[in-house]
Short mmCIF file of C-alpha atoms in Angstrom, two decimals:
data_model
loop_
_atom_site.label_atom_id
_atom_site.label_comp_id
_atom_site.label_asym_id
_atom_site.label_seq_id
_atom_site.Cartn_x
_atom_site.Cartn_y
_atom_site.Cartn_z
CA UNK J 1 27.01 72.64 37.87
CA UNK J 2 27.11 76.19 38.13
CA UNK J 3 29.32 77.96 35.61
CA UNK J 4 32.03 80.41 37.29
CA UNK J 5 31.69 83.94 35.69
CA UNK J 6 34.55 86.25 35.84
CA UNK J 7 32.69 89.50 36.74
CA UNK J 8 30.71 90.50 39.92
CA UNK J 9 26.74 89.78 40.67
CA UNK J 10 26.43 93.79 40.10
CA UNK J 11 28.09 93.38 36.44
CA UNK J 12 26.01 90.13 35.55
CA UNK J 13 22.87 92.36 36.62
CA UNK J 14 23.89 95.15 34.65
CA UNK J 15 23.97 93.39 31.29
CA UNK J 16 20.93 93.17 29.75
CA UNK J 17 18.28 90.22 30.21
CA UNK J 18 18.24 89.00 26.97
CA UNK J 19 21.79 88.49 26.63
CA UNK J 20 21.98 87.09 30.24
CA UNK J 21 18.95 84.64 28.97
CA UNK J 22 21.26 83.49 26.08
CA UNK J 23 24.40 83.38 27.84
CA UNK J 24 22.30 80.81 30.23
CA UNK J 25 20.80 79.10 27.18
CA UNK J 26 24.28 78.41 26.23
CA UNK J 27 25.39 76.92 29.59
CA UNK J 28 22.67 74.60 29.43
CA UNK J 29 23.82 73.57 26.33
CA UNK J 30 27.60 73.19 27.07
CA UNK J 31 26.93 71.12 30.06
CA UNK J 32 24.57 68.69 28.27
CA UNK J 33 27.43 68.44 25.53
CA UNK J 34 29.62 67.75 28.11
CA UNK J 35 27.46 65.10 29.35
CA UNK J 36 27.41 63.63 26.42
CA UNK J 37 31.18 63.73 25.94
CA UNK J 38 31.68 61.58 29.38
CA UNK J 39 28.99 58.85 27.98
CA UNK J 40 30.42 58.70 24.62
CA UNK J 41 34.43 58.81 26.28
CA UNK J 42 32.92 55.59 28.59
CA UNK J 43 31.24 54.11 25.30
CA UNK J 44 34.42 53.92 23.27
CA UNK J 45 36.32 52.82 26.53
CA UNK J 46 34.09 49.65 26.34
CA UNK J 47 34.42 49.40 22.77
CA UNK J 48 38.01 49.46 22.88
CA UNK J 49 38.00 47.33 25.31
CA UNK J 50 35.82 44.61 23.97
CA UNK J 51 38.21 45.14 20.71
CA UNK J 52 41.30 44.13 22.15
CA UNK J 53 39.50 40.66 23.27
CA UNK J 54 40.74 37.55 22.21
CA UNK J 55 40.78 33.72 22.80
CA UNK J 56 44.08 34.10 25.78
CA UNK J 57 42.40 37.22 27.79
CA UNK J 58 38.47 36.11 27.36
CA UNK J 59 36.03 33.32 27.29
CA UNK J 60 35.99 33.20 23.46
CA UNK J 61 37.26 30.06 21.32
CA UNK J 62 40.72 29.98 19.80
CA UNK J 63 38.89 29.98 16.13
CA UNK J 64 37.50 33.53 16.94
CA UNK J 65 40.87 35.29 16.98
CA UNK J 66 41.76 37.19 13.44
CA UNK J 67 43.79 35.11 10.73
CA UNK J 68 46.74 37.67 11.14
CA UNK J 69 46.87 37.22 14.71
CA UNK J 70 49.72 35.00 16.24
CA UNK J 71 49.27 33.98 19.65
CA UNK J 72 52.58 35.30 22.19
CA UNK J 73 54.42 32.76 24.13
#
């Protein structure tokens, strides 16, 4: 993904190359933590999901379900 700057090919050029370097450093880094935000955000989707199992929406026994949970008629 190629990061939007808000200045002009000429002003990118004038700036110099080891800031540009660094400022591209930095991308690379923001879009592998964003990367990892999606796979962590899909990781505690799962998570959450497997969480809010129990014995009337899964294949697990009755005797798995918490002792504080009361089963809704």
């Amino acid at each position: 993904m190629e990061s939007k700057r808000p200045f002009s090919l000429h002003e990118w050029l004038a700036i110099p190359e080891s800031v540009r370097k660094h400022i591209e450093s930095q991308d690379q880094v923001i879009l592998h933590l964003m990367h990892q935000v999606e796979l962590l955000s899909k990781r505690i989707e799962e998570l959450e999901n497997r969480l809010n199992q129990n014995s009337q929406n899964s294949n697990k026994p009755p005797s798995s379900d918490g002792p504080f949970q009361q089963p809704r008629k």
